[in-house]
Short mmCIF file of C-alpha atoms in Angstrom, two decimals:
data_model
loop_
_atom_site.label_atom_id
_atom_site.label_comp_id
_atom_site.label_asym_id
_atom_site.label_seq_id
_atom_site.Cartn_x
_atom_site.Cartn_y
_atom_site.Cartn_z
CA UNK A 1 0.00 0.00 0.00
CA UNK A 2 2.38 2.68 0.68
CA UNK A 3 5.12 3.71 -1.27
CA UNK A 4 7.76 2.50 1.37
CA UNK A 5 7.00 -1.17 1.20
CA UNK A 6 8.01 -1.39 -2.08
CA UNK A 7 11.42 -2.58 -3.98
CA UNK A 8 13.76 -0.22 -4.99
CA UNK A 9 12.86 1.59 -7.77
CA UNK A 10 14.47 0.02 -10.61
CA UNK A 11 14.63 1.16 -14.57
CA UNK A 12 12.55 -0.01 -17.23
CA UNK A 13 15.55 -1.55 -18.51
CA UNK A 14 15.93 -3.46 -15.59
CA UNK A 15 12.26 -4.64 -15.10
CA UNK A 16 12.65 -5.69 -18.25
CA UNK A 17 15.57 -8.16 -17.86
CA UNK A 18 14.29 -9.01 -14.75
CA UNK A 19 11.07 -9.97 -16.77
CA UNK A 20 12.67 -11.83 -19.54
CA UNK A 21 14.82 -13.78 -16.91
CA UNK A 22 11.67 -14.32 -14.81
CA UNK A 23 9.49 -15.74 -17.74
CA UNK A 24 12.68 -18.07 -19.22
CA UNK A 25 12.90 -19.33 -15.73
CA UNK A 26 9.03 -19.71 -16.22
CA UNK A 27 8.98 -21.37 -19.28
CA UNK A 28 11.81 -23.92 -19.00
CA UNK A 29 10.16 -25.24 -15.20
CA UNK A 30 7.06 -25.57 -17.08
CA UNK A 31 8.83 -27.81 -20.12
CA UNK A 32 10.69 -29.86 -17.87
CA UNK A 33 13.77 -28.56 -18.33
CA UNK A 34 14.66 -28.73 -22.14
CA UNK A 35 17.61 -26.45 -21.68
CA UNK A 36 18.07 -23.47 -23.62
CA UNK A 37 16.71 -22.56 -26.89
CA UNK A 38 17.96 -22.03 -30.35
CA UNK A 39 18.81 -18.95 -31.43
CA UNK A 40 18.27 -19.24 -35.28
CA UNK A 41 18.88 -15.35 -35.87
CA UNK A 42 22.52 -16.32 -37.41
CA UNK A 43 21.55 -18.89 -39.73
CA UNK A 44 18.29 -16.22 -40.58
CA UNK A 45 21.26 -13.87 -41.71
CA UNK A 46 23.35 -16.64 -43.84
CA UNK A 47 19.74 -17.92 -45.63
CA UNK A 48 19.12 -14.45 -46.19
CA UNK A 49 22.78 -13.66 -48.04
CA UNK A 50 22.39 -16.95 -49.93
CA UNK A 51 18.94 -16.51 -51.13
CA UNK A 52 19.95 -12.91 -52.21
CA UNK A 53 23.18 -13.97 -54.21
CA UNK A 54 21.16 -16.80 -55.89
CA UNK A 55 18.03 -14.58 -56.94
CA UNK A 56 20.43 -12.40 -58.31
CA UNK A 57 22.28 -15.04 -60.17
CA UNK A 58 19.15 -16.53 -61.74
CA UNK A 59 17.94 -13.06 -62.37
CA UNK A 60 20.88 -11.14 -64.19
CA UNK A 61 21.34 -14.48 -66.99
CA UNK A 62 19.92 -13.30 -70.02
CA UNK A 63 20.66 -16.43 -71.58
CA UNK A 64 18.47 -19.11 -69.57
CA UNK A 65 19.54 -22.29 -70.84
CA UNK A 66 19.09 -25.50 -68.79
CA UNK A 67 21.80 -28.14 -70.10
CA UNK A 68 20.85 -31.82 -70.45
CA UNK A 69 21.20 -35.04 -72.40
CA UNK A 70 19.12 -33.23 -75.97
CA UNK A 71 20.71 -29.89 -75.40
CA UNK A 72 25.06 -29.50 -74.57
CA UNK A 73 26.41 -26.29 -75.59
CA UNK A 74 29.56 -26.11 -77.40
CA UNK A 75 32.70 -24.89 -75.44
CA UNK A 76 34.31 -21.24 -76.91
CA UNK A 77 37.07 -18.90 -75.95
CA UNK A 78 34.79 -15.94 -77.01
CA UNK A 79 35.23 -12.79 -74.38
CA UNK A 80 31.79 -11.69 -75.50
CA UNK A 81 28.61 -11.45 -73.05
CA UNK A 82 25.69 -12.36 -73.70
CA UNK A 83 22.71 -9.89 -74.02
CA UNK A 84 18.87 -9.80 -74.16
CA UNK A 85 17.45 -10.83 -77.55
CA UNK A 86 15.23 -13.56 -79.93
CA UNK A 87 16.23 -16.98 -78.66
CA UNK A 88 16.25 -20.07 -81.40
CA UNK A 89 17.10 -23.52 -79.50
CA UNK A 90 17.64 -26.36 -81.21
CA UNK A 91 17.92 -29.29 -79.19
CA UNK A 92 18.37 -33.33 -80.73
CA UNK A 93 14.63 -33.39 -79.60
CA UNK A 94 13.02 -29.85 -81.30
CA UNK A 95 13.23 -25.91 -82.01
CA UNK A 96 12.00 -23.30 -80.29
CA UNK A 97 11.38 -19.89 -81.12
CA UNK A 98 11.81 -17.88 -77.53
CA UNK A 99 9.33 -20.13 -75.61
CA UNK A 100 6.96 -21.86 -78.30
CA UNK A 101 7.86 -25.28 -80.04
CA UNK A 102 7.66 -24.76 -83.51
CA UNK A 103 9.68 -27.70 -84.85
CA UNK A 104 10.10 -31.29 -84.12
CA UNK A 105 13.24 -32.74 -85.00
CA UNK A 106 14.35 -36.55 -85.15
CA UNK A 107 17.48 -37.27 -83.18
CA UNK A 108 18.44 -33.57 -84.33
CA UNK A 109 17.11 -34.17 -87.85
CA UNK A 110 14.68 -32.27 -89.85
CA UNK A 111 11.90 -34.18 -91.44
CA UNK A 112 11.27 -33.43 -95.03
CA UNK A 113 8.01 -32.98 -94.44
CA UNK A 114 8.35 -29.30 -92.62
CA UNK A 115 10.32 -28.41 -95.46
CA UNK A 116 8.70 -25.67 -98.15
CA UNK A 117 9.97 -27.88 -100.83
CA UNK A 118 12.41 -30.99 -100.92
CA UNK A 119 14.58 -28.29 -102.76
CA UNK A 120 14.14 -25.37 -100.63
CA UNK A 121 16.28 -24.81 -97.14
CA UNK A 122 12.87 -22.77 -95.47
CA UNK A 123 11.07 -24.14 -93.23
CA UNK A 124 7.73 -21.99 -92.94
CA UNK A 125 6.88 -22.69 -89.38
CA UNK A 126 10.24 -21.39 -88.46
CA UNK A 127 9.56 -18.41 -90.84
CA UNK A 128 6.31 -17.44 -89.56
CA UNK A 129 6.93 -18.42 -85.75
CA UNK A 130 10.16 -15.78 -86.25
CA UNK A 131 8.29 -13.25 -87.81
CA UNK A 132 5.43 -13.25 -85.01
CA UNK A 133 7.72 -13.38 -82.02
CA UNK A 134 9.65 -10.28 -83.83
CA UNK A 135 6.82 -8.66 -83.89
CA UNK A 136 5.70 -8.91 -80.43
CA UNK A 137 8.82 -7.49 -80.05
CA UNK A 138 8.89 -4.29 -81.96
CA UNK A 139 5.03 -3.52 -80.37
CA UNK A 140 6.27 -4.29 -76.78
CA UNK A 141 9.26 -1.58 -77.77
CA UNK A 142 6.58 0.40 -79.20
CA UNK A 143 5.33 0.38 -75.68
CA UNK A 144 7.96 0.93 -73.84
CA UNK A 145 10.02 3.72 -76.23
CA UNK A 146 12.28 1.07 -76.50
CA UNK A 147 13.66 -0.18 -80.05
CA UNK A 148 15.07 -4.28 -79.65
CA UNK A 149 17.56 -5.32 -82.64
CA UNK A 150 16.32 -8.08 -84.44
CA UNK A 151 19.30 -10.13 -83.53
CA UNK A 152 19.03 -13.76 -82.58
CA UNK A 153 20.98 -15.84 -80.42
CA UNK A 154 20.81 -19.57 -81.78
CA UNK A 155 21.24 -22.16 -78.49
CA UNK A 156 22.27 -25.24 -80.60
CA UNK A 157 23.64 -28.51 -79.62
CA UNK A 158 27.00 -29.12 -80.55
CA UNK A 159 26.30 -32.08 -82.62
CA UNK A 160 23.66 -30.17 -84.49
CA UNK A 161 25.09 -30.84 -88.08
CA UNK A 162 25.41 -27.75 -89.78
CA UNK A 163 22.63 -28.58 -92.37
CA UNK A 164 20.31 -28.35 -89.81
CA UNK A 165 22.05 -24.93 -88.35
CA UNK A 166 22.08 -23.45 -91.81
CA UNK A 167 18.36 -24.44 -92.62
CA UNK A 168 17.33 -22.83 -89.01
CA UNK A 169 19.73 -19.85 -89.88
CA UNK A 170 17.90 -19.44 -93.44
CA UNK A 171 14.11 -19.39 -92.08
CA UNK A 172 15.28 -16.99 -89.61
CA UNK A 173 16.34 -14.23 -91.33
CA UNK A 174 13.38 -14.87 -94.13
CA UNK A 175 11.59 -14.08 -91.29
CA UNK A 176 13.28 -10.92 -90.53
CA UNK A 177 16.22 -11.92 -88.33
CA UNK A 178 19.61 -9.31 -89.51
CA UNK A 179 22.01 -11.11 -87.19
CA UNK A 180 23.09 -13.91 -85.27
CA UNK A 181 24.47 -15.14 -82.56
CA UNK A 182 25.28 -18.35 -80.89
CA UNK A 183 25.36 -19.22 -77.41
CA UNK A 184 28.39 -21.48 -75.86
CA UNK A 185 29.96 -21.99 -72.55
CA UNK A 186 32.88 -19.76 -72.36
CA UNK A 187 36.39 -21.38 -71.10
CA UNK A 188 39.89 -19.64 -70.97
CA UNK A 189 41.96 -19.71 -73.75
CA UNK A 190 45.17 -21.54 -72.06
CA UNK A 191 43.30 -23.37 -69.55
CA UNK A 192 44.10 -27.30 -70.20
CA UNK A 193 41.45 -28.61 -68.00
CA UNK A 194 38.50 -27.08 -69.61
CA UNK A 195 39.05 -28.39 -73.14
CA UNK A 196 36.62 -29.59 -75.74
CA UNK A 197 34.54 -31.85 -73.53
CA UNK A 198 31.06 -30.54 -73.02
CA UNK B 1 3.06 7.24 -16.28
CA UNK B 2 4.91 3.80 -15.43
CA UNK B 3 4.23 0.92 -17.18
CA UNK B 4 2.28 -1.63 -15.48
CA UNK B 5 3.88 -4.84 -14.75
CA UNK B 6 1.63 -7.04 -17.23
CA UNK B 7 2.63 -4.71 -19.50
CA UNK B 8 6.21 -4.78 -19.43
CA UNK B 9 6.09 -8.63 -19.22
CA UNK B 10 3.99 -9.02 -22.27
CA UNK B 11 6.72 -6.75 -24.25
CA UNK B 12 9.29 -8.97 -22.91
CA UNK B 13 7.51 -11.85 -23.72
CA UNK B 14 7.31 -10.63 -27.40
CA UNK B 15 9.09 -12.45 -30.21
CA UNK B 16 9.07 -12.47 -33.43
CA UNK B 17 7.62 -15.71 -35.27
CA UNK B 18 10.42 -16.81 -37.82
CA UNK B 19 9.49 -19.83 -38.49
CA UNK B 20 7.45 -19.17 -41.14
CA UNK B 21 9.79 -17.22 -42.81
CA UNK B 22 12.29 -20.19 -42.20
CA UNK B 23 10.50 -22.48 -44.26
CA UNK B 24 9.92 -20.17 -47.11
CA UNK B 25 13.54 -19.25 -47.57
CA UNK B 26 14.22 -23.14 -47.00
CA UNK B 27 12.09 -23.81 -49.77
CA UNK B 28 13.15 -21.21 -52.19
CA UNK B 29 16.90 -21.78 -51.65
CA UNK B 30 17.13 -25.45 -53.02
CA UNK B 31 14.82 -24.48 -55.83
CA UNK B 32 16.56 -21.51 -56.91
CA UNK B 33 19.86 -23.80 -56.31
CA UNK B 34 18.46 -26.23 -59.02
CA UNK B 35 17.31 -22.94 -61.37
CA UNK B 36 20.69 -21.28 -61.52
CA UNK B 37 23.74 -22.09 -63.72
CA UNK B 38 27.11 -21.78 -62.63
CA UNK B 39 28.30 -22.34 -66.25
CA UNK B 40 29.79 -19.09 -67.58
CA UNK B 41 27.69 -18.67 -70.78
CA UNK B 42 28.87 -16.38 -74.08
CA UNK B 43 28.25 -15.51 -77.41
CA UNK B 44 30.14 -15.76 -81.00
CA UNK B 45 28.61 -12.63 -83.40
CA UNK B 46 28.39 -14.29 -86.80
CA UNK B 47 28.07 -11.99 -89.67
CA UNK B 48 24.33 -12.89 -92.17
CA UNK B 49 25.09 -14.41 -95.71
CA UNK B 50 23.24 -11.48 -96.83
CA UNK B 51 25.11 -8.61 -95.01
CA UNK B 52 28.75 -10.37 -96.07
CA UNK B 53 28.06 -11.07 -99.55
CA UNK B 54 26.72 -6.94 -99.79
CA UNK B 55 30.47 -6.18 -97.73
CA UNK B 56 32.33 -7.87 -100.06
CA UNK B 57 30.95 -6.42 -103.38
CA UNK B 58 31.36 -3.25 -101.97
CA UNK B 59 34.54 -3.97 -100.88
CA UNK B 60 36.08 -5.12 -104.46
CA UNK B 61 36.04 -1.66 -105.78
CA UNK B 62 39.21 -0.51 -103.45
CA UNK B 63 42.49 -0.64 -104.83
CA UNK B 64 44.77 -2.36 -102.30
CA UNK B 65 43.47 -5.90 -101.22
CA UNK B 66 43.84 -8.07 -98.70
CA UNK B 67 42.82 -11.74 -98.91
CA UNK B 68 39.11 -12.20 -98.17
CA UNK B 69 39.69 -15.53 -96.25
CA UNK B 70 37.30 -19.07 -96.97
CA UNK B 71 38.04 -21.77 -95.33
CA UNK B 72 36.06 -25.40 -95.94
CA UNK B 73 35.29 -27.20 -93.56
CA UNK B 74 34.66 -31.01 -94.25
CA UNK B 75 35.43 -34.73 -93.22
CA UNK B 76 39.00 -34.94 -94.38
CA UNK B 77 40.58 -31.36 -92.83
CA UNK B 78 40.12 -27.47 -93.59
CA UNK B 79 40.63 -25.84 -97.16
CA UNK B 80 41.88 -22.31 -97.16
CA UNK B 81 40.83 -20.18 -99.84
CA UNK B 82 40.75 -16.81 -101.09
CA UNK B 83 37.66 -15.05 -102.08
CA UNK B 84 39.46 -12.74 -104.04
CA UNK B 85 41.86 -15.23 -105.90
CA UNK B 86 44.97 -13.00 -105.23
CA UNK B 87 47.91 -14.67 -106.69
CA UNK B 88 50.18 -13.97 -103.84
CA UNK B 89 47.60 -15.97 -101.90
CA UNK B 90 48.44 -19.32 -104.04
CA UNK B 91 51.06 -19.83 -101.59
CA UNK B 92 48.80 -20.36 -98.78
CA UNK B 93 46.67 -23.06 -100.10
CA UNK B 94 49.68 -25.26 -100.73
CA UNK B 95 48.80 -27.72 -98.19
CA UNK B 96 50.73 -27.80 -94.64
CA UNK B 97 53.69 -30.33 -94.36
CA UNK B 98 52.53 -33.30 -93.31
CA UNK B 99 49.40 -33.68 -95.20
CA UNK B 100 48.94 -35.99 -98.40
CA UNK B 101 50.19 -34.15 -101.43
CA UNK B 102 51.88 -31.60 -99.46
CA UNK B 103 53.79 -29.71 -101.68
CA UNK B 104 51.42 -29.71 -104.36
CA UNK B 105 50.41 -26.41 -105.27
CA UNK B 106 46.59 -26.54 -106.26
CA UNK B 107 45.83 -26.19 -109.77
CA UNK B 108 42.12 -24.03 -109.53
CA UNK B 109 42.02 -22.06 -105.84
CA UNK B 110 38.07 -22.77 -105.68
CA UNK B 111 38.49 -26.70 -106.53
CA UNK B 112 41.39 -27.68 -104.37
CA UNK B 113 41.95 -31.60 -104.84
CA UNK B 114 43.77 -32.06 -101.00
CA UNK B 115 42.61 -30.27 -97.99
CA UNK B 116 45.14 -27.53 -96.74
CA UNK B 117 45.24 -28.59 -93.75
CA UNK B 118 44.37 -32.30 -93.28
CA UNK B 119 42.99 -34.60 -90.02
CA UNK B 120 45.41 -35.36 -86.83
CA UNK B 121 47.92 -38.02 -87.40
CA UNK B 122 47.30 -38.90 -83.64
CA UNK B 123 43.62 -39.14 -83.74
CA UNK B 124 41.76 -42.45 -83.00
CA UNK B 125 40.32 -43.80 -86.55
CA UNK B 126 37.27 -43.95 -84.51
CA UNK B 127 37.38 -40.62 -83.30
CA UNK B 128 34.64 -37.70 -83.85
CA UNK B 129 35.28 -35.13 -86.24
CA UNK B 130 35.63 -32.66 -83.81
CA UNK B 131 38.69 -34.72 -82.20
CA UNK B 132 40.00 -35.72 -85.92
CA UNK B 133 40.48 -32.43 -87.04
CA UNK B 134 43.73 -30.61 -86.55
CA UNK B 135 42.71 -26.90 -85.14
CA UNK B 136 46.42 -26.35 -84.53
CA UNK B 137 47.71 -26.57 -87.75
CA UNK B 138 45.02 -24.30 -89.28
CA UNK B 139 46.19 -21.92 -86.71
CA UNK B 140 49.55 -21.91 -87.72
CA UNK B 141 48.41 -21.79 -91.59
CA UNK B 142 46.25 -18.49 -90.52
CA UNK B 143 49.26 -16.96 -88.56
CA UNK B 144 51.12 -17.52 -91.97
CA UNK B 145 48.59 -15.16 -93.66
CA UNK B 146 47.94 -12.83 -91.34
CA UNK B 147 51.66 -12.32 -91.20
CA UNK B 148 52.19 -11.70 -94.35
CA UNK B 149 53.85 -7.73 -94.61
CA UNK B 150 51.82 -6.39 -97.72
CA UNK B 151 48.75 -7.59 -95.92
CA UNK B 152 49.17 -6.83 -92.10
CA UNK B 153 48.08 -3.35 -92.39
CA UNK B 154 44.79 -3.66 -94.26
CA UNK B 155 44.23 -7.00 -91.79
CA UNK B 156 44.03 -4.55 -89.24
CA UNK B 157 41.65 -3.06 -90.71
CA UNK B 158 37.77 -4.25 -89.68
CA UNK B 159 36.08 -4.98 -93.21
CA UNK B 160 39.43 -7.13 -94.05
CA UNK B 161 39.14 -9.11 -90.79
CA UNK B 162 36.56 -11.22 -91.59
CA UNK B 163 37.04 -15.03 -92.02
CA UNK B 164 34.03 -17.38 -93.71
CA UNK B 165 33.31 -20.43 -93.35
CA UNK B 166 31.96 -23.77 -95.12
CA UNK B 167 31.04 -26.23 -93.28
CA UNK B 168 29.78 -29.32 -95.17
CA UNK B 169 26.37 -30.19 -94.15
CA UNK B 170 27.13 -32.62 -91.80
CA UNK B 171 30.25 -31.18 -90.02
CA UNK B 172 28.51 -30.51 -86.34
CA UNK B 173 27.98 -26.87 -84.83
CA UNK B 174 31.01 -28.10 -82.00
CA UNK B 175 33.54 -28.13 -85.10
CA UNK B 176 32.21 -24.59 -86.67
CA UNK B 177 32.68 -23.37 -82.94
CA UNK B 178 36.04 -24.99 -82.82
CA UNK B 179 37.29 -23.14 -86.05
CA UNK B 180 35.85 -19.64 -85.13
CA UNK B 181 37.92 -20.13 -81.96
CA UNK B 182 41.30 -20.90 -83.58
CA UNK B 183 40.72 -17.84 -85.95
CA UNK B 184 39.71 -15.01 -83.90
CA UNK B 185 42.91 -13.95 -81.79
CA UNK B 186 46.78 -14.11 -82.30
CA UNK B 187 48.21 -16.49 -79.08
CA UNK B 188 51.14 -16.29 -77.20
CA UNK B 189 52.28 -20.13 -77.38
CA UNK B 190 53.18 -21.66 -73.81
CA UNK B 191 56.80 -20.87 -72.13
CA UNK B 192 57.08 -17.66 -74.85
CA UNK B 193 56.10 -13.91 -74.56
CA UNK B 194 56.38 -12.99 -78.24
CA UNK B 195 56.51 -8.71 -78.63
CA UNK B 196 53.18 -7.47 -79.85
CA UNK B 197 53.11 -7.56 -83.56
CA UNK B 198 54.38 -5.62 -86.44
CA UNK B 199 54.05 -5.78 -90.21
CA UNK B 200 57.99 -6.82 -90.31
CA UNK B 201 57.25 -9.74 -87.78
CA UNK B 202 57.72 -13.20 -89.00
CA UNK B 203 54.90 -15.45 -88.15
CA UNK B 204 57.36 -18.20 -86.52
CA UNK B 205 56.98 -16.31 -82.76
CA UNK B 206 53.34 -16.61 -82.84
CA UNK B 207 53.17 -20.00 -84.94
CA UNK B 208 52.40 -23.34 -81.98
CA UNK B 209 55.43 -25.56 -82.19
CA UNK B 210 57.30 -22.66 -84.08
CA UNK B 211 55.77 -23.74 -86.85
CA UNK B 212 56.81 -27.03 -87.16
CA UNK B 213 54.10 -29.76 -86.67
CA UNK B 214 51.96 -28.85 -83.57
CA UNK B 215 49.98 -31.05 -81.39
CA UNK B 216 46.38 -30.08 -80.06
CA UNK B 217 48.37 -29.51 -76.44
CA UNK B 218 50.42 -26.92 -77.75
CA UNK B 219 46.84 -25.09 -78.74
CA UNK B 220 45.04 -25.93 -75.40
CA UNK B 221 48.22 -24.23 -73.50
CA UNK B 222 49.10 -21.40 -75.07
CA UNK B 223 47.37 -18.14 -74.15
CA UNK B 224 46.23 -15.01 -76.27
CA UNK B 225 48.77 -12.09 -76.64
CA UNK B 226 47.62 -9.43 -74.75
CA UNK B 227 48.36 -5.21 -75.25
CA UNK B 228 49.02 -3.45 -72.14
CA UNK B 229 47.55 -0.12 -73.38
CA UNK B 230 43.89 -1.21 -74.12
CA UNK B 231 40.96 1.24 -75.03
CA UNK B 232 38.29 0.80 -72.51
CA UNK B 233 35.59 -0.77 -74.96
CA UNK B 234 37.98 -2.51 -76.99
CA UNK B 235 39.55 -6.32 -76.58
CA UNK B 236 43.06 -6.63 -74.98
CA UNK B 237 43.69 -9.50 -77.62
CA UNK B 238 45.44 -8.83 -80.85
CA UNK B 239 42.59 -10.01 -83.79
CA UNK B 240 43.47 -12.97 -86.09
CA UNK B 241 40.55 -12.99 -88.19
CA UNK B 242 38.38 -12.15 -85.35
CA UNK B 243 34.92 -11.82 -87.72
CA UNK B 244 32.99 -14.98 -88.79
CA UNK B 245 30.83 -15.28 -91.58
CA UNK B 246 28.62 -18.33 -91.99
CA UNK B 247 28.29 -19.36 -95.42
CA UNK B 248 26.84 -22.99 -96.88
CA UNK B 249 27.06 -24.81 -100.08
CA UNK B 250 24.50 -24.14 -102.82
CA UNK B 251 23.27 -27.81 -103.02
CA UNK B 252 23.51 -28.39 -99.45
CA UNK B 253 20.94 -25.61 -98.25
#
């Protein structure tokens, strides 16, 4: 009741310890004595740096190519980076313009029958897949005051016989493509251990 | 006004739940593990058929020529040729020692008989093409060209740079990758540091194996020549024939 009765005045600080030392007390009675707990706040911190460096990783590729058994890039001493453009893969398995599956090859093959003519090297699905992709393109510039080359980076397989490549190449730029590029996996000139294998 | 007791315990008592952020980070981390690539990816510019055959008709109405470099590429080794049939370029298509009919100077430059520069000695009969073919050798052959003192100048130049190729149509993109490699940059071959060079160098300090017969090692280890005073924008590597074109045979499409 009165005022003298009373503890000694102590700060919020303090109370506050007192509190939190109080309630662990608390706490690990009412467990049965588990011991104490784990602080995660240091492995919050590490998750946090690694999931940062990875989204940026995945993020800043312009070139998102996911390697397997149908699709092995070719090795290259090139010093050049790659940059946002029209994407052709060919794969053992099919070609794509950007996204959409326009072509079905055999074992990396083209069938005759998505040729023009046995005597052409066009293949109008190609051609006309090419032309509407480019112009999504120039309209989404349009949009955005932004003008995209029509350059194409070709992801091919490196057994892709050049037939193949050349017929690809051809449709392309029939559908409106001016230049080309082609993706690889860059190694140092000089370095033995990264050599031809891919 | 002091805070009541309840009050103060209650804030003490306050933590924050992170559990549920736990399991979303633990969930994106593995996935976005499996999404990224740790492969170094890059591009090789090709010049269009179209835009090279318009650079070299424009280009045959200067006076002083360089070579306009073609080289074939096919099942039996590389064929060098000049676009421009220069007769000082005859030389060049002789092929290297070593191959069959070495020594033989070709009769016609655009229907050579031996390849220039013919398959490995060392490869495996059953080898791929890619392993059969002898990259090194048409390196040295190139070196030989670009060396050459009436042409070094105008090589320097950028419309004379440019290098096209032929493969056959069933030579694989790995091999066309292989040959744009060995063509693009002058190298420094292992154990030497050759001085940058001039139009009075001789090719032999650049040249694998001095220009005797060199193995594919001798490629792997030597490194490109490098300029210390680079323009920012520009490569530090001294160009060989640093711009493809893609051509392909009439009948092959």
């Amino acid at each position: 009741m009165s005022e003298d009765k009373k503890a000694p005045a102590l700060s919020y600080e303090e109370r506050v310890a007192l509190m939190n030392a109080k309630s662990k007390k608390g706490r690990r009675g009412s467990r049965g004595d588990e011991g104490p707990s784990l602080n995660i706040n240091s492995m919050m911190d590490m998750m946090v740096i690694i999931l940062c460096f990875l989204l940026m990783s995945v993020g800043s590729d312009p070139l998102n190519v996911k390697q397997n058994d149908d699709l092995r890039l070719a090795n290259s001493t090139t010093e050049v980076n790659p940059e946002d453009s029209l994407t052709i893969t060919i794969s053992r398995q099919y070609v794509l313009v950007g996204d959409r599956r326009v072509l079905t090859l055999n074992d990396g093959r083209i069938d005759q029958q998505d040729l023009a003519s046995s005597e052409s090297a066009l293949i109008p699905e190609l051609q006309s897949a090419t032309e509407d992709v480019l112009a999504q393109r120039e309209a989404l510039g349009a949009q955005v005051g932004r003008e995209y080359a029509k350059i194409a980076t070709i992801i091919c397989d490196n057994r892709t016989p050049y037939n193949v490549l050349a017929r690809v190449m051809r449709s392309a730029a029939a559908g409106g493509v001016e230049s080309f590029r082609f993706a690889v996996i860059r190694r140092t000139q000089g370095d033995v251990g990264g050599s031809s294998e891919s | 006004m002091a805070r009541g007791r309840g009050q103060v315990e209650a804030e003490a008592d306050m933590e924050l739940n992170l559990a549920p952020i736990m399991n979303m980070v633990m969930i994106l981390i593995p996935l976005l593990l499996v999404m990224v690539q740790f492969d170094k990816k890059g591009i090789i510019a090709v010049e269009s058929t179209s835009s090279a055959a318009s650079a070299a008709s424009s280009d045959e109405q200067e006076q002083e020529q360089a070579p306009r470099l073609l080289v074939t590429i096919s099942d039996d080794g590389f064929r060098i040729a000049d676009q421009r049939n220069l007769p000082a370029f005859a030389q060049y298509m002789v092929p290297v020692a070593g191959c069959t009919g070495a020594g033989a100077a070709p009769e016609d430059g655009a229907a050579q008989a031996n390849p220039t520069v013919c398959l490995r000695q060392d490869a495996a009969e059953d080898a791929s093409l890619v392993d059969k073919l002898d990259y090194a050798a048409l390196y040295n052959r190139l070196v030989e060209i670009r060396m050459h003192p009436e042409w070094f100048a105008l090589f320097n130049q950028r419309e004379n740079s440019v290098i096209s190729f032929i493969p056959d149509s069933e030579v694989p993109f790995e091999v066309i990758v292989r040959a744009m490699d060995v063509s693009r940059y002058i190298l420094a071959p292992a154990g030497t540091e050759p001085e940058l060079p001039t139009a009075g160098s001789g090719p032999t300090s650049y040249q694998l194996a001095g220009g005797a017969s060199p193995s594919e090692d001798d490629l792997l280890r030597a490194r490109f020549l490098r300029r210390e005073d680079v323009v920012e924008g520009e490569s530090p590597f001294i160009g060989l024939f640093p711009s493809p074109v893609l051509l392909s045979m009439r009948s092959g499409g």
